[in-house]
PDB file of C-alpha atoms in Angstrom:
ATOM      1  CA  UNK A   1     -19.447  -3.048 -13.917  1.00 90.00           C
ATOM      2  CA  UNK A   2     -20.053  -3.503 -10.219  1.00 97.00           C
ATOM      3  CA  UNK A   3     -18.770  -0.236  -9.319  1.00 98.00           C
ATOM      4  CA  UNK A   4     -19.235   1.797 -12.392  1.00 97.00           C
ATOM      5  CA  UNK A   5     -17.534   5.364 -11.426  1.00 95.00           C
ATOM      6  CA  UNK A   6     -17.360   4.436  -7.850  1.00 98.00           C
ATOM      7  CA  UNK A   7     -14.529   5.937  -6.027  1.00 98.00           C
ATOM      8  CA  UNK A   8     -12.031   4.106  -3.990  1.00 98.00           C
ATOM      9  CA  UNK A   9      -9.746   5.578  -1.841  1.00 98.00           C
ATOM     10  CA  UNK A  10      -7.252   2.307  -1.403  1.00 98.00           C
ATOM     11  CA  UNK A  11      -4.241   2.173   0.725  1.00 98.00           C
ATOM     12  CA  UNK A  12      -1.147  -0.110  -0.115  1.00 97.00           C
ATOM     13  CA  UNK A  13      -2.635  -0.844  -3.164  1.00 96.00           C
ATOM     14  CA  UNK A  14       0.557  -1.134  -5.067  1.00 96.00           C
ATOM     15  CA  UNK A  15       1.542  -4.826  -4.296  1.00 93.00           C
ATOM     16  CA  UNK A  16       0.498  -8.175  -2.638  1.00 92.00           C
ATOM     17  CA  UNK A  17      -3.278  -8.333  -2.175  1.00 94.00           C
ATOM     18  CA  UNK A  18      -3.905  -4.406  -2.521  1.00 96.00           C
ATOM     19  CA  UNK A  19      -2.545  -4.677  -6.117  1.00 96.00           C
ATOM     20  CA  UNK A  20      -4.828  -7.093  -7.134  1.00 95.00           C
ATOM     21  CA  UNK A  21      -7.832  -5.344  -5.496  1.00 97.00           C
ATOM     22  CA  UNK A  22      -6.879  -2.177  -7.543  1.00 97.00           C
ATOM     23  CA  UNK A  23      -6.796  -5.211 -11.209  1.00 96.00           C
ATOM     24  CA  UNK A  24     -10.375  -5.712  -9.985  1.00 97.00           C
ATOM     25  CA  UNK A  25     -12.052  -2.286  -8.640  1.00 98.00           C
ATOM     26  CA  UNK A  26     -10.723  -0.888 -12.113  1.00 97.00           C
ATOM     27  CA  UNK A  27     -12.263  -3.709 -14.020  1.00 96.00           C
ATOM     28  CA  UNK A  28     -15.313  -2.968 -12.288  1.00 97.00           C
ATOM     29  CA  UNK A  29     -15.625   0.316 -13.351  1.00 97.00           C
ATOM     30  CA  UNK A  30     -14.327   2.147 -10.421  1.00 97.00           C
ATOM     31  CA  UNK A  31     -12.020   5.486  -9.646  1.00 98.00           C
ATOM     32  CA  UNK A  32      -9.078   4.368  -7.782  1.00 98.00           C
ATOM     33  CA  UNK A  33      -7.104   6.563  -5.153  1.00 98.00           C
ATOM     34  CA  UNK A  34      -3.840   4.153  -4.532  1.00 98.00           C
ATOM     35  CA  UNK A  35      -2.104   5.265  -1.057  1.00 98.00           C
ATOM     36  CA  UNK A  36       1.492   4.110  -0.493  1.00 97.00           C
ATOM     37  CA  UNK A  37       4.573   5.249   1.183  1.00 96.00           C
ATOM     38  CA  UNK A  38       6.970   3.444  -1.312  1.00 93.00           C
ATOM     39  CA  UNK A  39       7.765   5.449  -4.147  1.00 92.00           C
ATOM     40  CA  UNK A  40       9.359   2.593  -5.843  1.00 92.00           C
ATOM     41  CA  UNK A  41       5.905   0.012  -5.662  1.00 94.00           C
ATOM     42  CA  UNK A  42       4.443   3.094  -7.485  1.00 95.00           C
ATOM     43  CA  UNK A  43       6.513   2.460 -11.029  1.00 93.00           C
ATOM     44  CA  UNK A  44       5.811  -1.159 -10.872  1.00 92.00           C
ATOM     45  CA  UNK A  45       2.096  -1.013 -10.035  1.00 95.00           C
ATOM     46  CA  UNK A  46       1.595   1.854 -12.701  1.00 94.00           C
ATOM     47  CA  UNK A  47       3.356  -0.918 -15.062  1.00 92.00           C
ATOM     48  CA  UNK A  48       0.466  -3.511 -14.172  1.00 92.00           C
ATOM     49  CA  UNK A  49      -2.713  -1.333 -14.244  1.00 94.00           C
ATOM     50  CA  UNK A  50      -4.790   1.012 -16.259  1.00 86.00           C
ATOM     51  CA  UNK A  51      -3.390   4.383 -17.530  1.00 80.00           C
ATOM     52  CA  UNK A  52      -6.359   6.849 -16.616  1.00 79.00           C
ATOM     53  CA  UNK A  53      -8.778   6.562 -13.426  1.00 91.00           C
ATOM     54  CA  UNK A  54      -6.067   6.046 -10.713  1.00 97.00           C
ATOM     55  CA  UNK A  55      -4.201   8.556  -8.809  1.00 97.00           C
ATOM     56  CA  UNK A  56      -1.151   7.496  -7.052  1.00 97.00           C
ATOM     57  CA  UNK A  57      -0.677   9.595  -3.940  1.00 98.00           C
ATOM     58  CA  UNK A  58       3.033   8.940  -1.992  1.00 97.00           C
ATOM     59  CA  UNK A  59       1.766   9.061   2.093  1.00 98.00           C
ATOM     60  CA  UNK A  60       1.977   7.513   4.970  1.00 98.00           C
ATOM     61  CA  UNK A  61      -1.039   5.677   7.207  1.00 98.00           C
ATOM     62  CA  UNK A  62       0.159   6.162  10.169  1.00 98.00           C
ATOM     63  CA  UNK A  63       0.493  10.185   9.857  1.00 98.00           C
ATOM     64  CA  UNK A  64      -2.247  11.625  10.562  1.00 98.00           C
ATOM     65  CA  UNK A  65      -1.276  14.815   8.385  1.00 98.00           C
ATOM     66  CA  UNK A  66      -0.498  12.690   5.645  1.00 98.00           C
ATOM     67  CA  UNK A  67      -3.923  10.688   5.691  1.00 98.00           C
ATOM     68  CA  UNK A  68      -5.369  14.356   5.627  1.00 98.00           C
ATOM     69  CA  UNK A  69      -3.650  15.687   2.753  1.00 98.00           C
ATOM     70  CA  UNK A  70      -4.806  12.111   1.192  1.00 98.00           C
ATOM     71  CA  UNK A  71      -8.384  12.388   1.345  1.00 98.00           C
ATOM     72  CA  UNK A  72      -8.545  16.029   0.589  1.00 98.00           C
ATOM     73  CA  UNK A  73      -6.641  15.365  -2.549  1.00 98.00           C
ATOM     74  CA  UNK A  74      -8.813  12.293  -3.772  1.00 98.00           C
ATOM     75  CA  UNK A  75     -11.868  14.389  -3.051  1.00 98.00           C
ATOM     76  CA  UNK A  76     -10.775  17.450  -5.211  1.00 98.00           C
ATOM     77  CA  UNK A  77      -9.510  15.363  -8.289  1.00 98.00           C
ATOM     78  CA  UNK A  78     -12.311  12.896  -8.252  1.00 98.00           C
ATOM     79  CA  UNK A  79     -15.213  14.960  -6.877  1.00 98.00           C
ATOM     80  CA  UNK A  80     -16.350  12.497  -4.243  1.00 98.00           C
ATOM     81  CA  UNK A  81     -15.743   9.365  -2.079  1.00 98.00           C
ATOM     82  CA  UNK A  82     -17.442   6.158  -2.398  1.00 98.00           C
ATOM     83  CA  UNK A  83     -15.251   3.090  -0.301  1.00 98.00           C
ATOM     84  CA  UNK A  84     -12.251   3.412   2.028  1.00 99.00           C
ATOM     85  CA  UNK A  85     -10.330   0.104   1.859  1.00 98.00           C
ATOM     86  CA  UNK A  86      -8.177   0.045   4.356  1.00 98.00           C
ATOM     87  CA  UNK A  87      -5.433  -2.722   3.112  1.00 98.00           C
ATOM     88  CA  UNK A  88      -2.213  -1.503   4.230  1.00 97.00           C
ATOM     89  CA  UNK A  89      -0.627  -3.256   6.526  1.00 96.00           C
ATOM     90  CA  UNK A  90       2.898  -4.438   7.824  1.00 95.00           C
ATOM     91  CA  UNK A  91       3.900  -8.538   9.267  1.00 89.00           C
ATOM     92  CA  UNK A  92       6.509  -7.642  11.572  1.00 87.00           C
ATOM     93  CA  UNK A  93       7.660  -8.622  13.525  1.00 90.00           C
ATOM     94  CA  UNK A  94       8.001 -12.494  13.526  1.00 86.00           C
ATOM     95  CA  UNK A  95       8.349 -12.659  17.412  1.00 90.00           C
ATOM     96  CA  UNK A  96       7.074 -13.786  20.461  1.00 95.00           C
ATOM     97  CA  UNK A  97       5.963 -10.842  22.866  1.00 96.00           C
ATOM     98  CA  UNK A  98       8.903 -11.291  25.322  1.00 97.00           C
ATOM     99  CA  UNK A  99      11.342 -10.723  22.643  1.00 96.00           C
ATOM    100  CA  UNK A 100       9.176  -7.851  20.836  1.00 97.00           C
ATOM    101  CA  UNK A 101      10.775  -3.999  21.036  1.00 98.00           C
ATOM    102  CA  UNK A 102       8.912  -1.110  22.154  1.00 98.00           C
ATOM    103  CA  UNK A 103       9.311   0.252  19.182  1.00 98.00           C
ATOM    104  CA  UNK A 104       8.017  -2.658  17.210  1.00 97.00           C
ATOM    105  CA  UNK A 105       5.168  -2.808  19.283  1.00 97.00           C
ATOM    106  CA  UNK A 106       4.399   0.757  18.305  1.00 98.00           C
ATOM    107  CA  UNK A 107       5.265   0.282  14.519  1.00 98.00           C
ATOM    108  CA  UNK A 108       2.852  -2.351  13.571  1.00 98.00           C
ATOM    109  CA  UNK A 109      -0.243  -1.086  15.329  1.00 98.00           C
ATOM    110  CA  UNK A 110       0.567   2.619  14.308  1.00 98.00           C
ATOM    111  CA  UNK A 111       0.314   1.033  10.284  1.00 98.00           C
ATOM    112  CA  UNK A 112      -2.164  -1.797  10.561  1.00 98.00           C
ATOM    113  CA  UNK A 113      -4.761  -0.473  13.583  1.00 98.00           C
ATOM    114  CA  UNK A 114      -3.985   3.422  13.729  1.00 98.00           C
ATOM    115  CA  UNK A 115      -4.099   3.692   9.720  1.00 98.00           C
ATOM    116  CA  UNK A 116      -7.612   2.657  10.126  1.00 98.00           C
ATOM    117  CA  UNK A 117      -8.310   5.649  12.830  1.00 98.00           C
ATOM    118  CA  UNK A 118      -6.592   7.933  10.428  1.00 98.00           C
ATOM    119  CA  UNK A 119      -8.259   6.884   6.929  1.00 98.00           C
ATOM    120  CA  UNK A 120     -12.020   6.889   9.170  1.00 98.00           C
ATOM    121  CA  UNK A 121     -12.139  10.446  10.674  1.00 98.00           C
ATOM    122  CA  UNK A 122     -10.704  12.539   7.834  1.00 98.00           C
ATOM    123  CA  UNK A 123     -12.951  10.401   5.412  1.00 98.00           C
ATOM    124  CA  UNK A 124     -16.411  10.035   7.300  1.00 98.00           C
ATOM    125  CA  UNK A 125     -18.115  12.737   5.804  1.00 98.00           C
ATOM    126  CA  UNK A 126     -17.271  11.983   2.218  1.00 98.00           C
ATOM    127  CA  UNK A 127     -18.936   8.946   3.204  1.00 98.00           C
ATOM    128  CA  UNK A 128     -21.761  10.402   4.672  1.00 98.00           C
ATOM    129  CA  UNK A 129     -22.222  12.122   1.214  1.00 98.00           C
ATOM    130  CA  UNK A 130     -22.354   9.332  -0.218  1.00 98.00           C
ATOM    131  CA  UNK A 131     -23.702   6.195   1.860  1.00 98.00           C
ATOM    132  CA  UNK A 132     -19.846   4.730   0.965  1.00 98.00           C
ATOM    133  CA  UNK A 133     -18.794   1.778   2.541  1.00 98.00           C
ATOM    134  CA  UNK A 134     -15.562   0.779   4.668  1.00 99.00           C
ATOM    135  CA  UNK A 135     -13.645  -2.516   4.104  1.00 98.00           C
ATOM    136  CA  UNK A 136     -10.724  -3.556   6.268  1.00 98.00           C
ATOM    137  CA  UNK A 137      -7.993  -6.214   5.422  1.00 98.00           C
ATOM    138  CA  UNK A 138      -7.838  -8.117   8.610  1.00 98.00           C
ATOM    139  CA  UNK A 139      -6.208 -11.988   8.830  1.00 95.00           C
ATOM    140  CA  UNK A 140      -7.896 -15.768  10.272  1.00 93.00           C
ATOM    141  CA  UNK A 141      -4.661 -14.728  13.084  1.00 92.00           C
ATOM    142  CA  UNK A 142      -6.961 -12.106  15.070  1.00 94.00           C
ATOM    143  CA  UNK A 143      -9.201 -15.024  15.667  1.00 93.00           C
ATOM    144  CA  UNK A 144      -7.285 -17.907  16.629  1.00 91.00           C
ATOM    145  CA  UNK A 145      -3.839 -16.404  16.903  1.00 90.00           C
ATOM    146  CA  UNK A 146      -0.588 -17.191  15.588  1.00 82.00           C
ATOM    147  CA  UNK A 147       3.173 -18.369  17.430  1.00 85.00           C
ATOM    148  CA  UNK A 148       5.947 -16.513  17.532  1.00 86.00           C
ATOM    149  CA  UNK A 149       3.623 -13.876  16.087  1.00 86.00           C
ATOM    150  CA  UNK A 150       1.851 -11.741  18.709  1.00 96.00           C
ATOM    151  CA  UNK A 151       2.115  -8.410  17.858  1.00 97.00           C
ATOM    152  CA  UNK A 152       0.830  -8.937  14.397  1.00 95.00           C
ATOM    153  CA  UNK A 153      -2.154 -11.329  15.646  1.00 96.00           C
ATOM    154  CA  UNK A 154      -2.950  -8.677  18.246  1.00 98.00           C
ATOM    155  CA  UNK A 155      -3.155  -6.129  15.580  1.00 98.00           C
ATOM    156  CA  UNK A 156      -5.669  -7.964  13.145  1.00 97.00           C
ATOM    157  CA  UNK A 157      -7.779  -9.088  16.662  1.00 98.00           C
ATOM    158  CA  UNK A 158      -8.108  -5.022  16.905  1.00 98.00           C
ATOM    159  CA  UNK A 159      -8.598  -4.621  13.552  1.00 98.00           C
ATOM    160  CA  UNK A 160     -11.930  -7.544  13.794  1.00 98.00           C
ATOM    161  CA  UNK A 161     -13.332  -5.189  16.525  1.00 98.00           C
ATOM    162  CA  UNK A 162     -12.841  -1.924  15.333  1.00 98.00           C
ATOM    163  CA  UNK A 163     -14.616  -3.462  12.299  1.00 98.00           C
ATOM    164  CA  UNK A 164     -17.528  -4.197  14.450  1.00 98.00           C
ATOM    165  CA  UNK A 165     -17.750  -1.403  15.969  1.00 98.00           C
ATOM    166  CA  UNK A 166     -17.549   1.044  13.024  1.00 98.00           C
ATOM    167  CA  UNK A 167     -20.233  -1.219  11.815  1.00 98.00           C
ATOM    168  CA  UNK A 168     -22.505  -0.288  14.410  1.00 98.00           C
ATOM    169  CA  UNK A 169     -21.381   3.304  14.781  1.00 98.00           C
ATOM    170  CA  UNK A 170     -22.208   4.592  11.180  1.00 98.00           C
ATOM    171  CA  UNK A 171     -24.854   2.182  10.606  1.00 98.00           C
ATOM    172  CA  UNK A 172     -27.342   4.940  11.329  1.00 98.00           C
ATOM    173  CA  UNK A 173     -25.581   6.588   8.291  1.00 98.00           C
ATOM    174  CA  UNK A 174     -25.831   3.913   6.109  1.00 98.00           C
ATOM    175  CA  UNK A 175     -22.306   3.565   5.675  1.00 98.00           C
ATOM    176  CA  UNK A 176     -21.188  -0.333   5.828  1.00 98.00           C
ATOM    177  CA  UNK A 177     -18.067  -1.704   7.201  1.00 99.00           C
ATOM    178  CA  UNK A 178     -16.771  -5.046   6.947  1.00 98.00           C
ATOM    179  CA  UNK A 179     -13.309  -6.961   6.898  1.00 98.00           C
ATOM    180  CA  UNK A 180     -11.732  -9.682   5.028  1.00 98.00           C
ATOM    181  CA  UNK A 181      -9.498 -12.111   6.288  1.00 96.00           C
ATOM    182  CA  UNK A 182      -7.387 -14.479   4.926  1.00 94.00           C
ATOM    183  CA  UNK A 183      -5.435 -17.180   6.009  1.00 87.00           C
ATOM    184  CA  UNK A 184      -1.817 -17.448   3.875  1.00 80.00           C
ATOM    185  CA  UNK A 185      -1.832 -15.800   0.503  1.00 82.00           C
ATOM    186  CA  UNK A 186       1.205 -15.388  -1.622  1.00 69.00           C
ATOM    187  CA  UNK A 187       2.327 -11.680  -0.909  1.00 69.00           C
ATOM    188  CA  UNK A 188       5.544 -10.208  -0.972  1.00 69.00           C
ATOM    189  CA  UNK A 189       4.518  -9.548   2.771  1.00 70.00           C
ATOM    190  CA  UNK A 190       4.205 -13.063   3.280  1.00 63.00           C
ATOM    191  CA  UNK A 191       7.625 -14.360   1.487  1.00 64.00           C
ATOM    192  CA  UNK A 192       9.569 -12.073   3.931  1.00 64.00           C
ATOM    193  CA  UNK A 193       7.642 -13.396   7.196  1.00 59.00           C
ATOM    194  CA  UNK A 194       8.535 -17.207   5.778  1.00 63.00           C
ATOM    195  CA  UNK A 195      12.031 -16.050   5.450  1.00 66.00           C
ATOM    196  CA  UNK A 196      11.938 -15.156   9.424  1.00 61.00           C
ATOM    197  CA  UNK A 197      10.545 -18.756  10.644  1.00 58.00           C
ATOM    198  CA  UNK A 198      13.325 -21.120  12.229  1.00 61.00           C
ATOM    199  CA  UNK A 199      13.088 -23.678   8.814  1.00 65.00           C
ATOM    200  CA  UNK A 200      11.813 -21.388   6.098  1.00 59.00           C
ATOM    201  CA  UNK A 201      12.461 -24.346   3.608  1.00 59.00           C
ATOM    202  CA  UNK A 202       9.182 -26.343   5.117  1.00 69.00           C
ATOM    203  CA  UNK A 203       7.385 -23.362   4.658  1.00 71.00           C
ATOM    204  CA  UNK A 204       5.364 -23.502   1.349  1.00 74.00           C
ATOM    205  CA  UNK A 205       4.517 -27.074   2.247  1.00 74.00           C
ATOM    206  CA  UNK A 206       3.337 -25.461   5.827  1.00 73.00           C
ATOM    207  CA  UNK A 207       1.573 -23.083   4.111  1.00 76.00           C
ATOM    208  CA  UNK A 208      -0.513 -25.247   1.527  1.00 72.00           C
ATOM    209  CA  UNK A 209      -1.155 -28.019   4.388  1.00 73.00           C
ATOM    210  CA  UNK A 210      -2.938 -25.441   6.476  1.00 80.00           C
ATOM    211  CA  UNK A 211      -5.594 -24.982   3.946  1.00 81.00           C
ATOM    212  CA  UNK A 212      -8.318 -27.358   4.096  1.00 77.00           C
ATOM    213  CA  UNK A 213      -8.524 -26.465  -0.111  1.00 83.00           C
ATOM    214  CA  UNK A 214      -5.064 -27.937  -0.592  1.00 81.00           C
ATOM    215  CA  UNK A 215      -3.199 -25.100  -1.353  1.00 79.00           C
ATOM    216  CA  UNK A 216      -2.031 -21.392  -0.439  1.00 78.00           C
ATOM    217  CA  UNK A 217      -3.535 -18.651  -3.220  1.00 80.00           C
ATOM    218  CA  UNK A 218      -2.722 -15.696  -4.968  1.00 80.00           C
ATOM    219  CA  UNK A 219      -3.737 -12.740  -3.858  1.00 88.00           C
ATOM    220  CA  UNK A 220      -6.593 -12.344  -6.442  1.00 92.00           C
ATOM    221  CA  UNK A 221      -8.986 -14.944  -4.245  1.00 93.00           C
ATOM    222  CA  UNK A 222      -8.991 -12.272  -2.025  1.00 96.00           C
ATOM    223  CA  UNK A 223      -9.626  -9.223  -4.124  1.00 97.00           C
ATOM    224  CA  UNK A 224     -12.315 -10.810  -5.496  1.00 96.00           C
ATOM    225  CA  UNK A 225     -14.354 -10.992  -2.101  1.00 97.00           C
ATOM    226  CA  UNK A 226     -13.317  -7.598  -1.930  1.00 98.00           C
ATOM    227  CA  UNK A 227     -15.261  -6.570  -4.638  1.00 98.00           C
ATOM    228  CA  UNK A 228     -18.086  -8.479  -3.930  1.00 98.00           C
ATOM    229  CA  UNK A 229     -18.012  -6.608  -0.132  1.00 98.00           C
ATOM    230  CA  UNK A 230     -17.322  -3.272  -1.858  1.00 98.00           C
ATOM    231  CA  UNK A 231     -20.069  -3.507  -4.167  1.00 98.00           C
ATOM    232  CA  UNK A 232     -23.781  -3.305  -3.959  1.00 98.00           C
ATOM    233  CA  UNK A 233     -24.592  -6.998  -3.850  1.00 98.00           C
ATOM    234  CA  UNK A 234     -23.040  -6.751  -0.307  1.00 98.00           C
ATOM    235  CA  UNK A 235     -25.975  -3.793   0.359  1.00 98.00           C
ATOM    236  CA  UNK A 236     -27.092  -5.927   3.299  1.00 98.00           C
ATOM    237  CA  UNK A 237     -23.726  -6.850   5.000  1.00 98.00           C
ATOM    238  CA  UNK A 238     -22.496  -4.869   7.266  1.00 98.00           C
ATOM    239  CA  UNK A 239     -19.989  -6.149  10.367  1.00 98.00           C
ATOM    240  CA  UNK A 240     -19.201  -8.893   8.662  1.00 98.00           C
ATOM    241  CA  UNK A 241     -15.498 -10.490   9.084  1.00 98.00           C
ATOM    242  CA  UNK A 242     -15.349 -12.636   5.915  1.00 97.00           C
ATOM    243  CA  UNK A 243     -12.895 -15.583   6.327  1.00 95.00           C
ATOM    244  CA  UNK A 244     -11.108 -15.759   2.747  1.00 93.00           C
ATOM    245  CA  UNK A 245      -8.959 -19.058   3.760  1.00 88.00           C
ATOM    246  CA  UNK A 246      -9.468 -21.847   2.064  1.00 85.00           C
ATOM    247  CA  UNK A 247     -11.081 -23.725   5.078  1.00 86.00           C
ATOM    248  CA  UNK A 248      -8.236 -22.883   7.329  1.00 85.00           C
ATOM    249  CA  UNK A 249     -10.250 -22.287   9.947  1.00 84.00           C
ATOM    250  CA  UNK A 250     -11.931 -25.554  10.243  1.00 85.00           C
ATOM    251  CA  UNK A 251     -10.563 -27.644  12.591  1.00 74.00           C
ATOM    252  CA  UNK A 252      -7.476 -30.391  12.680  1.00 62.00           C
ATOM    253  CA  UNK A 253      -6.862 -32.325   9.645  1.00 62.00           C
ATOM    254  CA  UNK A 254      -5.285 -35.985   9.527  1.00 56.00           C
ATOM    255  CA  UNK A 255      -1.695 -35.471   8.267  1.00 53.00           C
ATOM    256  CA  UNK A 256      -2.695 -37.902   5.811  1.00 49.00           C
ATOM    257  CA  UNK A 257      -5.771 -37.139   3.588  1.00 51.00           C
ATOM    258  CA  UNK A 258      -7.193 -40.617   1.712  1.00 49.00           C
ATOM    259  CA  UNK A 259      -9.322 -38.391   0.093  1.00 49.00           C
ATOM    260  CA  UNK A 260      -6.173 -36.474  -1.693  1.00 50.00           C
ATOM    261  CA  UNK A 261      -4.403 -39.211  -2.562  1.00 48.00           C
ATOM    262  CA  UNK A 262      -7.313 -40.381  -4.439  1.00 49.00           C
ATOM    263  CA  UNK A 263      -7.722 -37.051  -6.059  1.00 50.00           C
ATOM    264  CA  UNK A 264      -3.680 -37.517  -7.004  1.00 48.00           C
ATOM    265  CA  UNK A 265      -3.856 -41.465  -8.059  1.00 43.00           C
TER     266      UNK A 265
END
C-alpha cells in the first residue's frame, strides 16, 4: 500500500494512460480526485474502477476558474492534498508548424503546458501542508522532437522545463516534482494521431520498431513508474524526467535485428 490514504488530485484520468494510473494509485491505497472535461469518459472509467475513494469532478485544465473550483472541491471532500498529477493532455495537431492554425497553436499549449500553471498555483499550498509531490506526463518528443508534429513536441519540451524548474522552486518546501515520458503507448490519444499520418496502415509496425524492447505497450508500463515517482520510494527524486520508452531513445537500430530473429527461430 504505497500510498495508503494518500490523496491524488489526477487530471484526465478517465482513459489512455491516466486510467490506468487511477487502476494503480487505488490499488495502492490512495484517494483519487479524477479531473476530466468529458462527461462521457466518466461512465466508462466509473465502469473500470473502484466504487468508493474517487471523486469524479467534470472541468476543464485550461480554465483557470475551473482548476479552482477543482482543488477547492477535492480539498473539502477529502480533507487534504497529497500529489498533483498532471496527465491531461491533447496530440493535436499532426502538423508541421507552417501548416499549424493560430488557434491550434493556442489549444494544445493552453491543455498540455497551461493546465500545469493552473493545477500548480491553486494547489501549492495544499502541498505545502503536506510535503505532496507533483508529477507531470511529458513524452521522449520534447527531447528529440517529432515530424510533422511541432506543436505537440514543443509542448512536452515546455512541459520537461517547467518540470525542472518547479523542481527547484518548491524544493525548499519539500515538495517534489518530476515527469514521465514515454515514447508510443497504446492510448486512444495515440490511435487518433496514427489515423492522421500519410500511411496509417504501417503504423503499428512503426510504432513497435521504434522501441528498442520490440514492441509498443499498454498504458499500464507507464502508470506503474508513476506510482513508483508518486510514492515514497521516489523520496529522493526530484527533477527527474523519467524516460518510460522501451529504449526508444537509444540510438539507430539495424532494420534487421540477428538478435530477434534468433529470439523468433
Amino acid at each position: 500500500m504505497l500510498l495508503k490514504n494518500k490523496v491524488i488530485f489526477l487530471t484526465g484520468g478517465t482513459e489512455g494512460i491516466g486510467l490506468e494510473c487511477a487502476k494503480v494509485y487505488s490499488a495502492a491505497g490512495a484517494r483519487l480526485s479524477i479531473i476530466t472535461n468529458n462527461e462521457a469518459s466518466i461512465e466508462l472509467a466509473k465502469a473500470k474502477l473502484p466504487k468508493s475513494e474517487i471523486l469524479f469532478i467534470n472541468a476543464d485544465v485550461s480554465v483557470a476558474a475551473d482548476m479552482q473550483q477543482a482543488i477547492t472541491e477535492t480539498v473539502d471532500h477529502f480533507g487534504s492534498l497529497d500529489v498533483i498529477h498532471n496527465n491531461a493532455g491533447i496530440s493535436n495537431p499532426s502538423k508541421a508548424i507552417h501548416e499549424t492554425t493560430a488557434e491550434e497553436w493556442d489549444k494544445v499549449f493552453d491543455i498540455n503546458v497551461k493546465g500545469i500553471f493552473n493545477t500548480t498555483r491553486f494547489g501549492i499550498d495544499e502541498l505545502r501542508k503536506t510535503k505532496g509531490n507533483i508529477l507531470n506526463t511529458s513524452s521522449l518528443v520534447g527531447e528529440i522532437g517529432q515530424e510533422i508534429h511541432a506543436a505537440y513536441s514543443a509542448t512536452k519540451g515546455a512541459v520537461n522545463a517547467l518540470t525542472k524548474s518547479m523542481a527547484l522552486d518548491y524544493a525548499p518546501y519539500g515538495i517534489r516534482v518530476n515527469a514521465v515520458a514515454p515514447a508510443g503507448v497504446w492510448t486512444p490519444m495515440l490511435r487518433s494521431w496514427s489515423q492522421q499520418q500519410p500511411d496509417p496502415l504501417t503504423i503499428e509496425n512503426y510504432l513497435d520498431g521504434i522501441h528498442a524492447l520490440g514492441y509498443c505497450p499498454e498504458g499500464d508500463v507507464v502508470a506503474d513508474a508513476c506510482l513508483f515517482l508518486v510514492s515514497e520510494q521516489a523520496r529522493f527524486i526530484t527533477g527527474c524526467i523519467l524516460p518510460v520508452s522501451g529504449g526508444a531513445e537509444l540510438g539507430y537500430r539495424s532494420v534487421i535485428n540477428p538478435l530477434n530473429q534468433l529470439n523468433q527461430s
